[in-house]
Structures are given as C-alpha cells and as structure tokens.
C-alpha cells in the first residue's frame, strides 16, 4: 500500500483576476445531432464537458461555452504566458496547464480557475508534463521529482497537497469520488505484442482516499491513459496490436465484479488520446480505415456506434447524452499545429435539415482551370455532399471538392447536401467562367547593346504577363540574331521562370536587328528589336569622360573632362536633345533645372564612332543629402532627428543626424550588426545580433544610456512609440508580436496565432501583414481594447503603416503583377485606393493627411506624395533611385541608390536624403 503523506499546507500563491470576455451568440437549441461550437480558426485544443459547460483551449485562451445560453466566455491567460493546454472542468472549476514560452527548458504550471469569481489560483509549478483531472474539490496530476514520477492531489478548501504514490513509476491519473486511478510501470516485466515487439507491462492502480488503500488491477497487456467513472475504469491497451505504432484497443475493469472486458476490436482505438466514460457509455477516437472518427460503446445494450464520419475527429469527452470533440473536417492546412473546430454531438436530439452553401477559391480563369469548392452549409451538419460542376462531371461524398474544368465555357455549379432530416440544394448560375489559353507575348532584353567586335551579348527572353495555366506555358524559344545565326531553345510545359536565355557573339561590325519567337500549344508571337545591337570596329575610339561633381543644387556648374582613347573629334550633348552643345575637350556646363540630366559624349576617328552617357543629378531646393557613406539605409525620422543603419565600419551601426545642430552622431560601436532602427523623441531602438542572437536594444539620447530590452535571442524589427517598444519574436514555435512597456518594465505578447511579417505602430494601434492563411492580409491590434481586427481579406495586402485612424498599405494585382497604395479609415470603415498608376508603388508611410511611397513609374523609382485634404498627388523626387520613405510633419526621409556604384556581394550602395515640403534646408 502506498504511503499517504500530508506534505504541507500550500497557500494560494497566485490569485490573479483574469480578463474575461463574453461573446453572446444566439441561444443554442439542441435540435440537431451535431453542432459546431468554435468560431476561431486555428488550433482549438483538448475539450472537456460538465453539464451544460464545454471548455477547450485555444492558444493562450480557454473557451467556456454554455450549451444552454449559447454564450462563449473567453478566459485569457497572464500575458507573459503563451500556451494553455489540457483543460478539465467539474462544476464551476476548471483546471488547466500553462506553458511559459520564455523559459528554456519550458516548465509547466498547474492552475485552477473559479468560474463564479473569475479568479485563477496557482496549484503547483515546475512540471515537465501536465495531465490534470478534477472531481469535486480535488485535483490530481503526476509530477516528476528527482527523476521519479508520482501522483499528487490538491484539496482546494484546505489548500493542502498530498503525495499519493512514492514508487516513482506512476503517471496519467484520473479521479472520481474517493478513488484515484493511474498507470504504473513498476516491475511488471515485459510482454510481446502481436508483431513480436518487447514492451513493458504497465498496470492500472487505484487508491481509495476513504480507506487509504492502494490496489493494483492486474492486466496482461500494456495499459495506459486510464479514466474512472463510478466503479468502472477504462483505458487503452496494446496487447493485441503493435505498441510501437501507438495502436491498441479499449478495455474496461468493473471494480464491483472484478471483471475485465474488451470494449473495442479495431486495434486502432484511442490512438493519441484517452477514452472517456459516463454512465453506461464509453467513447474513444478510432483510426480504423486510416481515418480518425469518434466511436461509442453502450454497456447496457452492448452496441458499438460510429458517431462521426468526417475522418478527422479526435479527443472525445462525454457527459450525459452529449459528446464533445475536435475535428478538422474543413481540411484546413497545417500551420503551427493542425487546425480544428470543436463540436458537440447530442445522442437524444433529432437532426435538423442542412441549408446548402459553398464558395470557391477562383471563379474564372484559363483552361484547364482547377477550382477548389468549399462547403459553407449552415443548419444541421450534412452527412453527404453531391457536387454538380455543370460540365457533366459530378462528385459525391466529398465535403470539399477539387475539380478541373478542361473546356472553355460558363458553368452553373450546384451543391446538394443531406442528412437524416432532409436535404437542401443551392445553384450558382454562371458561376465559373473558363476562357481559352492564349499564345505567349514575347519580350527580351540584353546585357549590352553596343561594343567592339567581337561582342559577346547575353540575351534574356521572357513573356509579358503571367501564364495562368499549363496550356499557356511557353514550350519553345527561337532566336534570330540578325547575323545569319539562329538559336532554338525548347522548354517543357512546366517551365516556371517564363524565361530562356541565350549567349551570342557578334564577330563583325554592323547594326543588327534581333528577333525572339516564343510558342506554346496554342500559338506563338515574335518580339523584334530593330537596330538593337551595334557592333563597332575594334580600331574605333573608346569614349569616356569624367566630371568634378555628379550631384548638387541648381544652378549646378560642372567641369567635364574627355578621357577617351584614340579619338580625333568629339561632340557633347548636355541636355539630351540630340544637338551638339560643345566640341571642347574639357567643357564647363551649368545645369539650371532640377532632375536627372543625361550627358552624352560622342567621339570619332577614321574607323568609327562610339558614345558614352552618364547622369548629373540636380537636386530640388527642398532636398538635402544627409549621408555620404553610400552605405546607409532604413531611415526613420522623428522631430529634428533622423536615424539609419550604416555599413561604413564593416558592420551595420546605428547613426543619428540632428537637423537643428547639423550634427551626425554614431550611436552604436559594437562589432555585431545593429539594424532596423526606430526613433521616438529621445529613444532609439534597433535589432542587435551580438552574442550570435537577435535581441532588441534601446538608446536614450538624453542619458546616453543603452538598455537591452528583449532576452529571447530571437527578436526582430522593432518599432517604438511613446513608452512602448514592439517587435516580432520567434522564441516559441510560432512567431509572435511582443510589446515592452518602459513605464512598467512589463512585457506582453499581443498575438499567439498567425505569421506576422512586417509591423508598424502608432499610439495604441499595431498593424502588420500576416501569412496565417498563406496569402498576406493586413491585421490590426488595439492595445487599449486588447482586440485584434482583420482589415483586409483578399490575400494581396502587404507592408502596412498607421497614423491616427488611418492605415495604409501596398496591394498587388494578380492580373498584371503591379501594386497600388490603399488606405482604410477606421472611423468610417471605408477602404480607398490612393494610386491608380499602372506602375508599381511600394512601402507607404503616413503622417497626418500626407501619404508617401516609392513609385516605379517611367522606369525609375521616385518618391511621391498624396495629400488627403487636397486630394492632390505630388512627385517629390525626380532623380530616381529613391525609396523606403518615412514622413514626419513636413519632412520626408528616404534612401537613394548610388548611380555610380552597382550592388556588390549583396550590398546596395545608397545614402539618406531628406525633402522639406516647406522651405529649402541648409545643406550639411
């Protein structure tokens, strides 16, 4: 008999008032056999039921659902925890396990939640594994101490913890009344399963609190996960199956008759979860036929019943006539876990008729067009589905159907659903439009278009637009270089780059027209570049020149120097009008208008003519250059201060420029990389990879003090506003968004689901684009209400920014692969398209009524601005290469790529510039 030892009285170490949100739904009337309870899309975890109350875990929350009223109460966890698991309910108390993702190794805490007063109490902590159970005021669990695992019990009224077992071999307890059962691996020897695997023989043990007596229930198999109800114990047993694959059957032991019975015979029962029992009914999940379903056995009728047919139902619990479980019948893709919904099945209620409904991922496209149809039926849960896709092909017994339309046309689609109560059908006329594939539209370009013979040229072929089906994929590329030599390249129908390249050497001087013909199964098209390649005699002169300055303010006077070789005459064209402006060797020219000025030098000798072009950038009077390192990027501005990251010292450092003092300051001098700075008042935050990890650091300009903010080693891309610092963090199995409050030194995790990719904040609002459903959408979190809101749902929105009630982002268009800037006004719930140019617009920023972005119109990227108050768009820069803008007040900062240095080994050469909308600033 095990020792029952009273260890000590434990006070309620933590009484925390948890945040409770009440979501009011319409009252649930159990008029259907099966009802979906959960609304969240994600990893809805283990379920438990008591009376009319159903609980389940959902990331860092517990849902408490009242079947009588239809109210879903959401219980949130303390903010520095991230995952709740294994909730179990009895009357008005819920026990659950809480995992702290900040700890390594992760240690688990056990809590009890009182529904009546909305408080949680810490029972114990430092658990390595947590599977609690509750009955009345008693909670049981297994805990490992000194490499031994024993059963413990906690009495809620007396705050007393009692150790039930002492042998160090007990686990997975269950309690009913005065009896506690568990599985025990003590000295039972081994047995051979049916596949000759040698396995330990675990027993079921029971402890009676009223008699303080322990009894071992002998089993001849491998028993585990026992559950007790009244005088009956059920468990999973692998004596007739292959234990190494987690397989087994459900067995029962009757304490009154001391008789063991085999309940299931599939050899695949209760795989991955324990069975459950209430009264004469036993339920379990079964993997027979390769699918997960819920089964029930009635001891009074000795009848087994299959409860679900979805093939994805798991983890059942039962109370009275109701069975609860989770199910991934929507077949949603796995993210950081497997998506599932929570269902309740009522054994006594009659079914209600389903109301058919469906959606599809696409409604038009080019043949062959593959469409995924998803059932969205309401009312009663269907048991059968019949899809009529309008092209003579039907699909049955599939909740969601994937169908490929091979012929062009317009199709009606009908879904008929049925269950025991009846059937319902919905038809969507002209729902799917399939158009014929088109020939590819050829295009190409070359790395060089002129030079001396022999001239080697790399040609890059491509198609304009995007092939939307295999029938449109190019399969042949035919090059005609204009010199009597041809090159034919054939690709297969699944060629995904839509390009095929050719290298050709022109050996004779001349001017050549190049043709590219691209074909597919439908037809072909030809792109022609007349007089595209100019090959010059090897003895022709080599044109070249230099200038004393390449950038400055108007009027800008530039000294040019002809450095050509073998030239006998020359012509300068300074304003790109095709007319000669000078024939001097070293002319001087003054540029009076801002913009990019292309300077051309043409030189001649007896063997030919060559030219050299370069650009002179004349800045507007409002634009100043902040840096000259050519290695600066990611600018941010607040007030008179600008910060950026700079590679001038061999690693990235953070620098700051004060516009009021015209002074540059190096903020960091660590040998690691400091990147992605963000600025608010006198505080700068950044991502730092010192010690081989990524963490967030802060520098206070007023105190000249640096502070480490995060310690996870996996924190990235911070933003700061007021006393709050926000960043993305990979410290757990999924990326989260964290906020550190400098006023309280408190860190919270604001989202525990999703895949955030780019974050911004202003005031109480945090925005990001999220890949939780694969395609990107914009989400928002309000720190004042602790509420998350999905802003877009088209799967095409990225890189958001926020100011006041307005959120801006870039949104890409699938048809032409371009992007536009959009805005959402939270006060009016209205979405507005800001740009309509056919080029692409990138990385918007907003301040007050002004929105700025990088714009690639006219084959050059510049900064543009839109004023919401005047509804006027303005081009800010004209010199090209300007991107990644930020705005504060009337000042816009951005990086501008160098026109003299091409990217090298992944390094893009750029400097930081500022544009003042109101006055000409003083050049630093």
CSV table of N, CA and C in Angstrom, one decimal, residues 385-513:
chain,number,residue,atom,x,y,z
A,385,UNK,N,-22.6,14.9,-49.5
A,385,UNK,CA,-22.5,16.1,-50.4
A,385,UNK,C,-22.5,15.6,-51.8
A,386,UNK,N,-23.2,16.3,-52.7
A,386,UNK,CA,-23.2,16.0,-54.1
A,386,UNK,C,-22.9,17.3,-54.9
A,387,UNK,N,-21.8,17.3,-55.6
A,387,UNK,CA,-21.4,18.4,-56.4
A,387,UNK,C,-21.7,18.2,-57.8
A,388,UNK,N,-22.4,19.1,-58.5
A,388,UNK,CA,-22.6,19.1,-59.9
A,388,UNK,C,-21.9,20.4,-60.4
A,389,UNK,N,-20.8,20.2,-61.2
A,389,UNK,CA,-20.0,21.3,-61.6
A,389,UNK,C,-20.4,21.8,-63.0
A,390,UNK,N,-21.5,21.3,-63.5
A,390,UNK,CA,-22.1,21.9,-64.8
A,390,UNK,C,-21.4,21.4,-66.1
A,391,UNK,N,-20.4,20.6,-66.0
A,391,UNK,CA,-19.8,20.1,-67.2
A,391,UNK,C,-19.9,18.6,-67.4
A,392,UNK,N,-21.0,18.1,-66.7
A,392,UNK,CA,-21.2,16.7,-66.9
A,392,UNK,C,-20.5,15.8,-65.9
A,393,UNK,N,-19.7,16.3,-65.1
A,393,UNK,CA,-19.0,15.5,-64.1
A,393,UNK,C,-19.5,15.9,-62.7
A,394,UNK,N,-19.8,14.8,-61.9
A,394,UNK,CA,-20.3,15.0,-60.6
A,394,UNK,C,-19.4,14.4,-59.6
A,395,UNK,N,-19.4,14.9,-58.3
A,395,UNK,CA,-18.6,14.4,-57.2
A,395,UNK,C,-19.5,14.2,-56.0
A,396,UNK,N,-19.4,13.0,-55.4
A,396,UNK,CA,-20.2,12.7,-54.2
A,396,UNK,C,-19.3,12.4,-53.1
A,397,UNK,N,-19.9,12.5,-51.9
A,397,UNK,CA,-19.2,12.0,-50.6
A,397,UNK,C,-17.9,12.9,-50.3
A,398,UNK,N,-17.9,14.1,-50.8
A,398,UNK,CA,-16.7,14.9,-50.5
A,398,UNK,C,-17.2,16.3,-50.0
A,399,UNK,N,-16.9,16.6,-48.8
A,399,UNK,CA,-17.4,17.8,-48.2
A,399,UNK,C,-16.8,19.0,-49.0
A,400,UNK,N,-15.6,19.0,-49.4
A,400,UNK,CA,-14.9,20.0,-50.2
A,400,UNK,C,-14.4,19.3,-51.4
A,401,UNK,N,-14.6,19.9,-52.6
A,401,UNK,CA,-14.3,19.2,-53.9
A,401,UNK,C,-13.3,20.0,-54.7
A,402,UNK,N,-12.4,19.4,-55.3
A,402,UNK,CA,-11.4,20.0,-56.2
A,402,UNK,C,-11.8,19.5,-57.6
A,403,UNK,N,-12.0,20.4,-58.6
A,403,UNK,CA,-12.4,20.0,-59.9
A,403,UNK,C,-11.7,20.8,-60.9
A,404,UNK,N,-11.3,20.1,-62.0
A,404,UNK,CA,-10.6,20.8,-63.1
A,404,UNK,C,-11.5,20.9,-64.4
A,405,UNK,N,-11.8,22.1,-64.8
A,405,UNK,CA,-12.6,22.4,-66.0
A,405,UNK,C,-11.6,22.4,-67.2
A,406,UNK,N,-11.8,21.4,-68.1
A,406,UNK,CA,-10.9,21.3,-69.2
A,406,UNK,C,-11.3,22.0,-70.5
A,407,UNK,N,-12.6,22.4,-70.5
A,407,UNK,CA,-13.1,23.1,-71.7
A,407,UNK,C,-13.6,24.5,-71.4
A,408,UNK,N,-13.5,25.3,-72.4
A,408,UNK,CA,-14.0,26.7,-72.2
A,408,UNK,C,-15.5,26.8,-72.1
A,409,UNK,N,-16.0,27.8,-71.4
A,409,UNK,CA,-17.4,27.9,-71.2
A,409,UNK,C,-17.8,28.6,-69.9
A,410,UNK,N,-19.1,28.8,-69.7
A,410,UNK,CA,-19.6,29.3,-68.5
A,410,UNK,C,-20.5,28.3,-67.8
A,411,UNK,N,-20.2,28.0,-66.5
A,411,UNK,CA,-20.8,26.8,-65.9
A,411,UNK,C,-21.6,27.2,-64.6
A,412,UNK,N,-22.8,26.5,-64.5
A,412,UNK,CA,-23.5,26.6,-63.3
A,412,UNK,C,-23.0,25.5,-62.4
A,413,UNK,N,-22.9,25.8,-61.1
A,413,UNK,CA,-22.5,24.9,-60.1
A,413,UNK,C,-23.5,24.7,-59.0
A,414,UNK,N,-23.8,23.4,-58.7
A,414,UNK,CA,-24.9,23.0,-57.7
A,414,UNK,C,-24.3,22.1,-56.7
A,415,UNK,N,-24.6,22.5,-55.4
A,415,UNK,CA,-24.2,21.6,-54.3
A,415,UNK,C,-25.5,21.1,-53.6
A,416,UNK,N,-25.7,19.8,-53.4
A,416,UNK,CA,-26.8,19.2,-52.7
A,416,UNK,C,-26.2,18.6,-51.4
A,417,UNK,N,-26.7,18.9,-50.3
A,417,UNK,CA,-26.3,18.3,-49.0
A,417,UNK,C,-27.5,17.6,-48.4
A,418,UNK,N,-27.1,16.6,-47.5
A,418,UNK,CA,-28.2,15.8,-47.0
A,418,UNK,C,-27.8,15.3,-45.6
A,419,UNK,N,-28.7,15.1,-44.7
A,419,UNK,CA,-28.5,14.3,-43.5
A,419,UNK,C,-29.9,13.6,-43.2
A,420,UNK,N,-30.0,13.1,-42.0
A,420,UNK,CA,-31.2,12.3,-41.7
A,420,UNK,C,-32.5,13.1,-41.8
A,421,UNK,N,-32.4,14.4,-41.6
A,421,UNK,CA,-33.6,15.3,-41.5
A,421,UNK,C,-34.0,15.7,-42.9
A,422,UNK,N,-33.2,15.6,-43.9
A,422,UNK,CA,-33.6,16.0,-45.2
A,422,UNK,C,-32.4,16.5,-46.0
A,423,UNK,N,-32.7,17.2,-47.1
A,423,UNK,CA,-31.6,17.7,-48.0
A,423,UNK,C,-31.9,19.1,-48.4
A,424,UNK,N,-30.9,19.7,-49.0
A,424,UNK,CA,-31.0,21.1,-49.5
A,424,UNK,C,-30.0,21.3,-50.6
A,425,UNK,N,-30.4,22.1,-51.6
A,425,UNK,CA,-29.5,22.3,-52.7
A,425,UNK,C,-29.4,23.8,-53.0
A,426,UNK,N,-28.3,24.3,-53.5
A,426,UNK,CA,-28.1,25.6,-53.9
A,426,UNK,C,-27.4,25.6,-55.3
A,427,UNK,N,-27.8,26.4,-56.2
A,427,UNK,CA,-27.2,26.5,-57.5
A,427,UNK,C,-26.8,28.0,-57.7
A,428,UNK,N,-25.5,28.1,-58.2
A,428,UNK,CA,-25.0,29.4,-58.5
A,428,UNK,C,-24.8,29.5,-60.1
A,429,UNK,N,-25.8,30.2,-60.7
A,429,UNK,CA,-25.7,30.2,-62.2
A,429,UNK,C,-24.5,31.0,-62.7
A,430,UNK,N,-24.0,30.6,-63.8
A,430,UNK,CA,-22.8,31.3,-64.5
A,430,UNK,C,-21.7,31.6,-63.5
A,431,UNK,N,-21.5,30.6,-62.6
A,431,UNK,CA,-20.5,30.8,-61.5
A,431,UNK,C,-19.1,30.7,-61.9
A,432,UNK,N,-18.8,29.8,-62.8
A,432,UNK,CA,-17.4,29.5,-63.3
A,432,UNK,C,-17.3,29.9,-64.7
A,433,UNK,N,-16.3,30.8,-65.1
A,433,UNK,CA,-16.1,31.2,-66.4
A,433,UNK,C,-14.7,30.7,-66.8
A,434,UNK,N,-14.6,29.8,-67.9
A,434,UNK,CA,-13.3,29.3,-68.3
A,434,UNK,C,-13.1,29.8,-69.7
A,435,UNK,N,-11.9,30.4,-69.9
A,435,UNK,CA,-11.6,31.0,-71.2
A,435,UNK,C,-10.5,30.2,-71.8
A,436,UNK,N,-10.3,30.3,-73.2
A,436,UNK,CA,-9.3,29.6,-73.8
A,436,UNK,C,-7.9,30.1,-73.5
A,437,UNK,N,-6.9,29.3,-73.6
A,437,UNK,CA,-5.5,29.8,-73.4
A,437,UNK,C,-5.1,30.6,-74.6
A,438,UNK,N,-4.1,31.5,-74.3
A,438,UNK,CA,-3.6,32.4,-75.3
A,438,UNK,C,-2.2,32.2,-75.7
A,439,UNK,N,-1.7,32.6,-76.9
A,439,UNK,CA,-0.3,32.4,-77.2
A,439,UNK,C,0.5,33.3,-76.2
A,440,UNK,N,1.8,33.0,-76.0
A,440,UNK,CA,2.6,33.9,-75.1
A,440,UNK,C,2.9,35.2,-75.9
A,441,UNK,N,3.2,36.2,-75.1
A,441,UNK,CA,3.6,37.5,-75.7
A,441,UNK,C,5.1,37.6,-75.4
A,442,UNK,N,5.9,37.6,-76.5
A,442,UNK,CA,7.4,37.5,-76.3
A,442,UNK,C,8.0,38.9,-76.0
A,443,UNK,N,9.0,38.8,-75.2
A,443,UNK,CA,9.8,40.1,-74.9
A,443,UNK,C,11.2,39.6,-74.6
A,444,UNK,N,12.2,40.5,-74.7
A,444,UNK,CA,13.5,40.2,-74.3
A,444,UNK,C,14.3,41.5,-74.1
A,445,UNK,N,15.5,41.3,-73.5
A,445,UNK,CA,16.4,42.4,-73.4
A,445,UNK,C,17.9,41.8,-73.4
A,446,UNK,N,18.9,42.7,-73.4
A,446,UNK,CA,20.3,42.2,-73.5
A,446,UNK,C,21.1,43.0,-72.4
A,447,UNK,N,22.2,42.3,-72.0
A,447,UNK,CA,23.0,43.0,-71.0
A,447,UNK,C,23.8,44.1,-71.6
A,448,UNK,N,24.2,44.1,-72.9
A,448,UNK,CA,24.8,45.2,-73.6
A,448,UNK,C,24.2,45.3,-75.0
A,449,UNK,N,24.2,46.5,-75.5
A,449,UNK,CA,23.6,46.7,-76.9
A,449,UNK,C,24.6,47.3,-77.8
A,450,UNK,N,25.8,47.6,-77.3
A,450,UNK,CA,26.9,48.1,-78.2
A,450,UNK,C,28.2,47.8,-77.7
A,451,UNK,N,29.2,47.7,-78.6
A,451,UNK,CA,30.6,47.4,-78.2
A,451,UNK,C,31.4,47.0,-79.4
A,452,UNK,N,32.7,46.8,-79.2
A,452,UNK,CA,33.6,46.5,-80.2
A,452,UNK,C,33.5,45.0,-80.5
A,453,UNK,N,33.8,44.7,-81.8
A,453,UNK,CA,33.8,43.3,-82.2
A,453,UNK,C,35.2,42.6,-81.7
A,454,UNK,N,35.1,41.3,-81.3
A,454,UNK,CA,34.0,40.5,-81.1
A,454,UNK,C,33.2,40.9,-79.9
A,455,UNK,N,31.9,41.0,-80.0
A,455,UNK,CA,31.0,41.5,-78.9
A,455,UNK,C,30.1,40.3,-78.4
A,456,UNK,N,30.4,39.9,-77.2
A,456,UNK,CA,29.5,38.8,-76.6
A,456,UNK,C,28.3,39.5,-75.9
A,457,UNK,N,27.1,39.0,-76.2
A,457,UNK,CA,25.9,39.6,-75.7
A,457,UNK,C,25.1,38.4,-75.0
A,458,UNK,N,24.6,38.7,-73.8
A,458,UNK,CA,23.7,37.8,-73.1
A,458,UNK,C,22.2,38.3,-73.4
A,459,UNK,N,21.4,37.5,-74.0
A,459,UNK,CA,20.0,37.8,-74.2
A,459,UNK,C,19.1,37.1,-73.2
A,460,UNK,N,18.1,37.8,-72.7
A,460,UNK,CA,17.2,37.3,-71.7
A,460,UNK,C,15.8,37.3,-72.2
A,461,UNK,N,15.3,36.1,-72.5
A,461,UNK,CA,13.9,36.0,-73.0
A,461,UNK,C,12.9,35.9,-71.9
A,462,UNK,N,11.7,36.5,-72.1
A,462,UNK,CA,10.7,36.4,-71.2
A,462,UNK,C,9.3,36.6,-71.9
A,463,UNK,N,8.3,36.3,-71.1
A,463,UNK,CA,6.9,36.5,-71.7
A,463,UNK,C,6.3,37.6,-70.9
A,464,UNK,N,5.4,38.4,-71.5
A,464,UNK,CA,4.7,39.5,-70.9
A,464,UNK,C,3.5,39.0,-70.2
A,465,UNK,N,3.2,39.3,-69.0
A,465,UNK,CA,2.1,38.7,-68.3
A,465,UNK,C,2.5,37.4,-67.7
A,466,UNK,N,1.5,36.8,-67.1
A,466,UNK,CA,1.7,35.5,-66.3
A,466,UNK,C,0.9,34.4,-66.9
A,467,UNK,N,1.5,33.3,-67.2
A,467,UNK,CA,0.8,32.1,-67.7
A,467,UNK,C,-0.1,31.6,-66.6
A,468,UNK,N,-1.4,31.5,-66.7
A,468,UNK,CA,-2.3,31.1,-65.7
A,468,UNK,C,-2.6,29.6,-65.7
A,469,UNK,N,-2.2,28.9,-66.7
A,469,UNK,CA,-2.4,27.5,-66.8
A,469,UNK,C,-1.3,26.9,-67.6
A,470,UNK,N,-1.2,25.5,-67.5
A,470,UNK,CA,-0.2,24.8,-68.2
A,470,UNK,C,-0.3,25.0,-69.7
A,471,UNK,N,-1.6,25.2,-70.2
A,471,UNK,CA,-1.8,25.4,-71.6
A,471,UNK,C,-1.1,26.7,-72.2
A,472,UNK,N,-0.9,27.6,-71.3
A,472,UNK,CA,-0.3,28.9,-71.7
A,472,UNK,C,1.2,28.9,-71.5
A,473,UNK,N,1.8,27.9,-70.9
A,473,UNK,CA,3.2,27.9,-70.6
A,473,UNK,C,4.0,27.9,-71.9
A,474,UNK,N,5.1,28.7,-72.1
A,474,UNK,CA,5.9,28.6,-73.3
A,474,UNK,C,6.6,27.3,-73.4
A,475,UNK,N,6.7,26.7,-74.6
A,475,UNK,CA,7.4,25.5,-74.8
A,475,UNK,C,8.6,25.6,-75.8
A,476,UNK,N,8.7,26.7,-76.5
A,476,UNK,CA,9.8,26.9,-77.4
A,476,UNK,C,10.2,28.3,-77.5
A,477,UNK,N,11.5,28.6,-77.7
A,477,UNK,CA,12.1,29.9,-77.8
A,477,UNK,C,13.0,29.9,-79.0
A,478,UNK,N,12.8,30.8,-80.0
A,478,UNK,CA,13.6,30.7,-81.2
A,478,UNK,C,14.2,32.1,-81.4
A,479,UNK,N,15.5,32.2,-81.4
A,479,UNK,CA,16.3,33.4,-81.5
A,479,UNK,C,16.8,33.6,-82.9
A,480,UNK,N,16.7,34.8,-83.5
A,480,UNK,CA,17.3,35.2,-84.7
A,480,UNK,C,18.1,36.5,-84.4
A,481,UNK,N,19.5,36.3,-84.5
A,481,UNK,CA,20.3,37.4,-84.0
A,481,UNK,C,20.7,38.4,-85.1
A,482,UNK,N,20.1,38.2,-86.3
A,482,UNK,CA,20.3,39.1,-87.4
A,482,UNK,C,21.6,39.0,-88.2
A,483,UNK,N,22.5,38.1,-87.8
A,483,UNK,CA,23.7,37.9,-88.5
A,483,UNK,C,23.8,36.6,-89.2
A,484,UNK,N,22.6,36.0,-89.5
A,484,UNK,CA,22.6,34.7,-90.1
A,484,UNK,C,22.8,33.5,-89.2
A,485,UNK,N,22.8,33.7,-87.9
A,485,UNK,CA,22.9,32.6,-87.0
A,485,UNK,C,21.7,32.6,-86.1
A,486,UNK,N,21.2,31.4,-85.9
A,486,UNK,CA,19.9,31.2,-85.2
A,486,UNK,C,20.2,30.3,-84.0
A,487,UNK,N,19.3,30.4,-83.0
A,487,UNK,CA,19.4,29.5,-81.8
A,487,UNK,C,18.0,29.2,-81.3
A,488,UNK,N,17.8,27.9,-81.2
A,488,UNK,CA,16.5,27.4,-80.8
A,488,UNK,C,16.6,26.7,-79.4
A,489,UNK,N,15.8,27.1,-78.5
A,489,UNK,CA,15.8,26.5,-77.2
A,489,UNK,C,14.4,26.0,-76.9
A,490,UNK,N,14.2,24.8,-76.5
A,490,UNK,CA,12.9,24.3,-76.2
A,490,UNK,C,12.8,24.0,-74.7
A,491,UNK,N,11.7,24.4,-74.1
A,491,UNK,CA,11.4,24.2,-72.7
A,491,UNK,C,10.2,23.3,-72.5
A,492,UNK,N,10.0,22.6,-71.4
A,492,UNK,CA,8.8,21.8,-71.2
A,492,UNK,C,7.7,22.7,-70.7
A,493,UNK,N,6.5,22.1,-70.6
A,493,UNK,CA,5.3,22.8,-70.3
A,493,UNK,C,5.2,23.3,-68.9
A,494,UNK,N,6.1,22.8,-68.0
A,494,UNK,CA,6.0,23.3,-66.6
A,494,UNK,C,7.2,24.2,-66.3
A,495,UNK,N,7.8,24.8,-67.4
A,495,UNK,CA,8.9,25.8,-67.2
A,495,UNK,C,8.3,27.0,-66.4
A,496,UNK,N,8.8,27.2,-65.2
A,496,UNK,CA,8.2,28.2,-64.3
A,496,UNK,C,8.8,29.5,-64.3
A,497,UNK,N,10.0,29.7,-64.8
A,497,UNK,CA,10.6,31.0,-64.8
A,497,UNK,C,10.2,31.9,-65.9
A,498,UNK,N,9.5,31.3,-66.9
A,498,UNK,CA,9.0,32.1,-68.1
A,498,UNK,C,10.1,32.8,-68.8
A,499,UNK,N,11.3,32.3,-68.7
A,499,UNK,CA,12.4,32.9,-69.4
A,499,UNK,C,13.3,31.8,-70.0
A,500,UNK,N,14.0,32.1,-71.1
A,500,UNK,CA,15.1,31.2,-71.5
A,500,UNK,C,16.1,32.2,-72.1
A,501,UNK,N,17.3,31.9,-71.9
A,501,UNK,CA,18.4,32.9,-72.2
A,501,UNK,C,19.3,32.3,-73.2
A,502,UNK,N,20.0,33.3,-74.0
A,502,UNK,CA,20.9,32.9,-75.0
A,502,UNK,C,22.1,33.8,-74.9
A,503,UNK,N,23.3,33.2,-75.2
A,503,UNK,CA,24.5,34.0,-75.3
A,503,UNK,C,25.0,33.9,-76.7
A,504,UNK,N,25.3,35.1,-77.3
A,504,UNK,CA,25.7,35.1,-78.7
A,504,UNK,C,26.9,36.1,-78.9
A,505,UNK,N,27.8,35.7,-79.7
A,505,UNK,CA,29.0,36.6,-80.0
A,505,UNK,C,28.9,37.1,-81.5
A,506,UNK,N,28.9,38.4,-81.6
A,506,UNK,CA,28.9,39.1,-82.9
A,506,UNK,C,30.3,39.4,-83.3
A,507,UNK,N,30.7,38.8,-84.4
A,507,UNK,CA,32.2,38.9,-84.8
A,507,UNK,C,32.5,40.0,-85.8
A,508,UNK,N,31.4,40.5,-86.4
A,508,UNK,CA,31.7,41.6,-87.5
A,508,UNK,C,31.0,42.9,-87.1
A,509,UNK,N,31.6,44.0,-87.4
A,509,UNK,CA,31.0,45.3,-87.1
A,509,UNK,C,29.7,45.4,-87.9
A,510,UNK,N,28.7,46.1,-87.4
A,510,UNK,CA,27.4,46.2,-88.1
A,510,UNK,C,26.3,46.6,-87.1
A,511,UNK,N,25.1,46.8,-87.6
A,511,UNK,CA,23.9,47.1,-86.8
A,511,UNK,C,23.0,45.9,-87.0
A,512,UNK,N,22.5,45.3,-85.9
A,512,UNK,CA,21.8,44.0,-86.1
A,512,UNK,C,20.4,44.2,-85.4
A,513,UNK,N,19.4,43.6,-86.1
A,513,UNK,CA,18.0,43.5,-85.6
A,513,UNK,C,17.9,42.1,-85.1
